[in-house]
CSV table of C-alpha atoms in Angstrom, one decimal:
chain,number,residue,atom,x,y,z
A,1,UNK,CA,78.8,94.9,112.5
A,2,UNK,CA,76.9,95.4,109.2
A,3,UNK,CA,73.7,93.7,110.6
A,4,UNK,CA,72.9,96.1,113.3
A,5,UNK,CA,72.0,94.4,116.6
A,6,UNK,CA,70.2,95.7,119.7
A,7,UNK,CA,73.3,97.1,121.4
A,8,UNK,CA,74.3,98.9,118.2
A,9,UNK,CA,70.7,100.2,117.8
A,10,UNK,CA,71.0,101.6,121.3
A,11,UNK,CA,74.3,103.1,120.6
A,12,UNK,CA,73.1,104.8,117.4
A,13,UNK,CA,70.0,106.2,119.3
A,14,UNK,CA,72.3,107.6,122.0
A,15,UNK,CA,74.5,109.1,119.4
A,16,UNK,CA,71.6,110.8,117.6
A,17,UNK,CA,70.5,112.2,120.9
A,18,UNK,CA,74.0,113.5,121.7
A,19,UNK,CA,74.2,115.1,118.2
A,20,UNK,CA,70.9,117.0,118.8
A,21,UNK,CA,72.1,118.1,122.2
A,22,UNK,CA,75.4,119.3,120.8
A,23,UNK,CA,73.6,121.4,118.2
A,24,UNK,CA,72.0,123.3,121.1
A,25,UNK,CA,68.7,124.1,119.5
A,26,UNK,CA,70.1,124.5,115.9
A,27,UNK,CA,69.1,122.0,113.2
A,28,UNK,CA,71.1,118.8,113.4
A,29,UNK,CA,73.0,117.7,110.4
A,30,UNK,CA,71.5,114.9,108.2
A,31,UNK,CA,72.0,111.4,109.7
A,32,UNK,CA,73.7,108.7,107.8
A,33,UNK,CA,72.5,105.1,107.8
A,34,UNK,CA,72.7,103.4,111.2
A,35,UNK,CA,75.7,101.2,110.3
A,36,UNK,CA,77.6,104.3,109.3
A,37,UNK,CA,76.6,106.2,112.5
A,38,UNK,CA,77.8,103.3,114.5
A,39,UNK,CA,81.3,103.9,113.1
A,40,UNK,CA,81.5,107.2,114.9
A,41,UNK,CA,80.3,105.7,118.2
A,42,UNK,CA,82.8,102.8,117.9
A,43,UNK,CA,85.8,104.9,117.0
A,44,UNK,CA,85.3,107.1,120.1
A,45,UNK,CA,84.8,104.0,122.3
A,46,UNK,CA,81.2,104.9,122.9
A,47,UNK,CA,82.0,108.3,124.4
A,48,UNK,CA,78.9,109.8,122.8
A,49,UNK,CA,79.8,113.4,123.5
A,50,UNK,CA,83.1,113.0,121.6
A,51,UNK,CA,81.4,110.9,118.9
A,52,UNK,CA,78.7,113.5,118.4
A,53,UNK,CA,81.3,116.3,118.0
A,54,UNK,CA,83.2,114.2,115.5
A,55,UNK,CA,80.1,113.4,113.5
A,56,UNK,CA,79.1,117.1,113.3
A,57,UNK,CA,82.5,118.0,112.1
A,58,UNK,CA,82.4,115.1,109.6
A,59,UNK,CA,79.1,116.3,108.1
A,60,UNK,CA,80.3,119.9,107.9
A,61,UNK,CA,83.4,118.6,106.0
A,62,UNK,CA,81.3,116.4,103.8
A,63,UNK,CA,78.9,119.2,102.8
A,64,UNK,CA,81.5,121.9,102.5
A,65,UNK,CA,83.8,120.0,100.2
A,66,UNK,CA,80.9,118.3,98.2
A,67,UNK,CA,82.3,114.8,99.0
A,68,UNK,CA,80.7,111.6,98.0
A,69,UNK,CA,80.7,107.9,99.2
A,70,UNK,CA,80.3,106.9,95.5
A,71,UNK,CA,82.8,106.9,92.7
A,72,UNK,CA,82.1,110.3,91.0
A,73,UNK,CA,83.9,111.5,87.8
A,74,UNK,CA,86.3,113.5,90.1
A,75,UNK,CA,87.1,110.4,92.1
A,76,UNK,CA,87.6,108.3,88.9
A,77,UNK,CA,90.1,110.9,87.7
A,78,UNK,CA,92.0,110.7,90.9
A,79,UNK,CA,91.9,106.9,91.0
A,80,UNK,CA,93.1,106.9,87.4
A,81,UNK,CA,96.5,108.3,88.5
A,82,UNK,CA,97.1,105.3,90.7
A,83,UNK,CA,98.0,107.4,93.7
A,84,UNK,CA,95.8,105.6,96.2
A,85,UNK,CA,95.3,101.8,96.4
A,86,UNK,CA,92.9,100.0,98.6
A,87,UNK,CA,91.5,96.5,99.1
A,88,UNK,CA,94.5,95.1,100.9
A,89,UNK,CA,95.0,94.1,104.6
A,90,UNK,CA,98.1,93.9,106.7
A,91,UNK,CA,99.3,90.9,108.7
A,92,UNK,CA,97.2,91.9,111.7
A,93,UNK,CA,94.0,92.3,109.7
A,94,UNK,CA,94.0,96.1,109.6
A,95,UNK,CA,92.8,97.7,106.3
A,96,UNK,CA,95.8,98.7,104.3
A,97,UNK,CA,96.0,101.8,102.2
A,98,UNK,CA,99.0,102.1,99.9
A,99,UNK,CA,99.9,105.5,98.5
A,100,UNK,CA,102.1,105.5,95.4
A,101,UNK,CA,102.9,109.2,95.8
A,102,UNK,CA,105.2,109.2,92.8
A,103,UNK,CA,102.1,109.0,90.6
A,104,UNK,CA,100.7,112.3,92.0
A,105,UNK,CA,101.0,115.0,89.4
A,106,UNK,CA,99.4,118.3,90.3
A,107,UNK,CA,99.4,119.3,86.6
A,108,UNK,CA,96.9,116.4,85.9
A,109,UNK,CA,94.6,116.7,89.0
A,110,UNK,CA,93.4,119.5,91.2
A,111,UNK,CA,93.5,119.5,95.0
A,112,UNK,CA,89.7,119.3,95.2
A,113,UNK,CA,89.7,116.2,92.9
A,114,UNK,CA,92.3,114.5,95.2
A,115,UNK,CA,90.4,115.5,98.3
A,116,UNK,CA,87.4,113.7,96.9
A,117,UNK,CA,89.5,110.7,95.9
A,118,UNK,CA,91.2,110.4,99.2
A,119,UNK,CA,87.9,110.7,101.1
A,120,UNK,CA,86.3,108.0,98.9
A,121,UNK,CA,89.3,105.6,99.5
A,122,UNK,CA,89.4,106.2,103.2
A,123,UNK,CA,85.7,105.6,103.6
A,124,UNK,CA,85.9,102.4,101.6
A,125,UNK,CA,88.7,101.2,103.9
A,126,UNK,CA,86.7,102.2,107.0
A,127,UNK,CA,83.7,100.2,105.7
A,128,UNK,CA,85.7,97.0,105.0
A,129,UNK,CA,86.0,95.7,108.6
A,130,UNK,CA,85.1,96.7,112.1
A,131,UNK,CA,88.8,96.7,112.9
A,132,UNK,CA,89.0,100.0,111.1
A,133,UNK,CA,87.3,101.5,114.1
A,134,UNK,CA,88.5,99.4,117.0
A,135,UNK,CA,92.1,98.9,115.9
A,136,UNK,CA,92.7,101.4,113.1
A,137,UNK,CA,94.1,101.4,109.6
A,138,UNK,CA,97.6,101.1,108.3
A,139,UNK,CA,98.9,103.4,105.6
A,140,UNK,CA,102.0,102.8,103.5
A,141,UNK,CA,103.3,105.8,101.6
A,142,UNK,CA,105.8,105.1,98.9
A,143,UNK,CA,107.8,108.3,98.4
A,144,UNK,CA,110.5,107.2,95.9
A,145,UNK,CA,110.5,109.2,92.7
A,146,UNK,CA,108.6,112.2,94.1
A,147,UNK,CA,109.5,115.8,93.4
A,148,UNK,CA,109.8,118.7,95.9
A,149,UNK,CA,106.5,120.1,94.4
A,150,UNK,CA,104.5,117.2,95.9
A,151,UNK,CA,103.5,119.3,98.9
A,152,UNK,CA,100.1,121.0,98.4
A,153,UNK,CA,98.8,122.9,101.5
A,154,UNK,CA,95.2,122.8,100.3
A,155,UNK,CA,95.2,119.0,99.9
A,156,UNK,CA,97.4,118.1,102.8
A,157,UNK,CA,95.7,120.5,105.1
A,158,UNK,CA,92.4,118.8,104.2
A,159,UNK,CA,93.8,115.4,104.9
A,160,UNK,CA,95.2,116.4,108.3
A,161,UNK,CA,91.9,118.0,109.4
A,162,UNK,CA,89.8,115.1,108.2
A,163,UNK,CA,92.0,112.4,109.9
A,164,UNK,CA,92.3,114.2,113.2
A,165,UNK,CA,89.0,115.9,113.6
A,166,UNK,CA,86.3,114.4,111.3
A,167,UNK,CA,86.7,110.8,110.1
A,168,UNK,CA,85.6,107.9,112.2
A,169,UNK,CA,89.0,106.4,112.1
A,170,UNK,CA,92.2,105.7,113.9
A,171,UNK,CA,95.6,105.6,112.2
A,172,UNK,CA,97.5,102.6,113.7
A,173,UNK,CA,100.7,103.2,111.6
A,174,UNK,CA,101.8,105.3,108.7
A,175,UNK,CA,105.0,104.0,107.1
A,176,UNK,CA,106.9,106.2,104.7
A,177,UNK,CA,109.1,104.3,102.3
A,178,UNK,CA,112.1,105.4,100.2
A,179,UNK,CA,111.8,109.0,101.1
A,180,UNK,CA,114.3,111.2,99.3
A,181,UNK,CA,116.6,113.5,101.3
A,182,UNK,CA,114.5,116.6,100.6
A,183,UNK,CA,111.3,114.9,101.9
A,184,UNK,CA,112.9,114.4,105.3
A,185,UNK,CA,114.6,117.8,105.4
A,186,UNK,CA,112.2,120.1,103.5
A,187,UNK,CA,108.7,118.6,103.1
A,188,UNK,CA,108.3,116.7,106.4
A,189,UNK,CA,109.0,119.7,108.6
A,190,UNK,CA,106.0,121.4,106.8
A,191,UNK,CA,103.8,118.4,106.8
A,192,UNK,CA,104.5,117.5,110.4
A,193,UNK,CA,103.1,120.8,111.6
A,194,UNK,CA,99.7,119.8,110.3
A,195,UNK,CA,99.5,116.7,112.6
A,196,UNK,CA,99.1,116.4,116.4
A,197,UNK,CA,101.9,114.8,118.5
A,198,UNK,CA,99.7,111.7,118.9
A,199,UNK,CA,99.5,111.2,115.1
A,200,UNK,CA,103.2,112.0,114.6
A,201,UNK,CA,104.0,109.1,117.1
A,202,UNK,CA,102.5,106.7,114.7
A,203,UNK,CA,104.4,107.9,111.6
A,204,UNK,CA,107.5,105.8,110.8
A,205,UNK,CA,110.2,106.9,108.4
A,206,UNK,CA,111.3,103.6,106.9
A,207,UNK,CA,113.7,104.6,104.1
A,208,UNK,CA,114.9,101.3,102.7
A,209,UNK,CA,115.0,99.5,106.0
A,210,UNK,CA,111.9,97.5,105.3
A,211,UNK,CA,112.3,95.3,108.3
A,212,UNK,CA,111.0,98.1,110.4
A,213,UNK,CA,107.5,97.5,109.1
A,214,UNK,CA,107.8,93.7,108.9
A,215,UNK,CA,105.4,93.2,111.8
A,216,UNK,CA,102.6,94.9,109.9
A,217,UNK,CA,103.5,94.9,106.2
A,218,UNK,CA,106.2,92.6,104.9
A,219,UNK,CA,107.8,94.2,101.8
A,220,UNK,CA,106.8,91.1,99.8
A,221,UNK,CA,103.1,91.9,100.6
A,222,UNK,CA,103.2,95.1,98.7
A,223,UNK,CA,101.8,94.4,95.2
A,224,UNK,CA,104.7,94.2,92.7
A,225,UNK,CA,103.5,97.1,90.6
A,226,UNK,CA,103.5,99.4,93.6
A,227,UNK,CA,106.8,98.5,95.2
A,228,UNK,CA,109.3,101.3,95.5
A,229,UNK,CA,112.5,101.4,93.4
A,230,UNK,CA,115.2,100.1,95.8
A,231,UNK,CA,117.8,102.4,94.2
A,232,UNK,CA,115.9,105.5,95.3
A,233,UNK,CA,115.4,107.0,98.7
A,234,UNK,CA,117.4,107.1,102.0
A,235,UNK,CA,119.1,103.9,103.3
A,236,UNK,CA,118.7,104.9,106.9
A,237,UNK,CA,115.4,106.0,108.3
A,238,UNK,CA,115.4,109.7,109.3
A,239,UNK,CA,114.5,110.7,112.8
A,240,UNK,CA,110.8,110.9,113.5
A,241,UNK,CA,108.4,111.1,116.4
A,242,UNK,CA,107.5,107.4,116.1
A,243,UNK,CA,107.5,105.5,119.3
A,244,UNK,CA,107.4,101.7,120.0
A,245,UNK,CA,104.0,101.9,121.6
A,246,UNK,CA,100.8,103.6,120.5
A,247,UNK,CA,98.6,105.7,122.7
A,248,UNK,CA,94.9,105.1,122.5
A,249,UNK,CA,93.2,107.3,120.0
């Protein structure tokens, strides 16, 4: 994957051509390195028209929000809160992103700083293994201890747009652990409107029934410092759109 071979070179060449065609005579966006361009072709199963459209939207997002693949001071500030944790894998080899949402304090960080932090972490996970494109990533969001003020339309709207329209990624599962009652009844109805039905099918409200996610992430696999407080959150998972099977991205 990281040592580009002939078939990948051909795929990148086809993608570049599709991007130029999609721009319809206008200047094409800057092209990333071949191994990064290949991510877009792979995530769209080599449908070059679809991959080109996603790449164009990605570069528009990247430039509009002044994002970076490197750890900038804004990213360091966001990482310092301990909200997003990367570098783990689930039992199936998917890159695993753990969000300790209880650490998110909008008095200490801006939406723009968290946008840059989230982008940096997602890109690092996408670059960790080819499975990020072919099979997706798994996200565990620990919701115990959060307040009702956690919802930020500027930040969460950015995340929804990036995931669904721009990033070369597929979300295999998003598990929400120890959600308090107001998350299910007040916050989730707002958040769910930002995501397509396909994404909502992959979101699983776990509560404290950790066996639900055993196939992907045994509770013991969550680093001890990040584990939720078992005394907080709902005992029974709330209703969600999660289905037992996953449609192709």
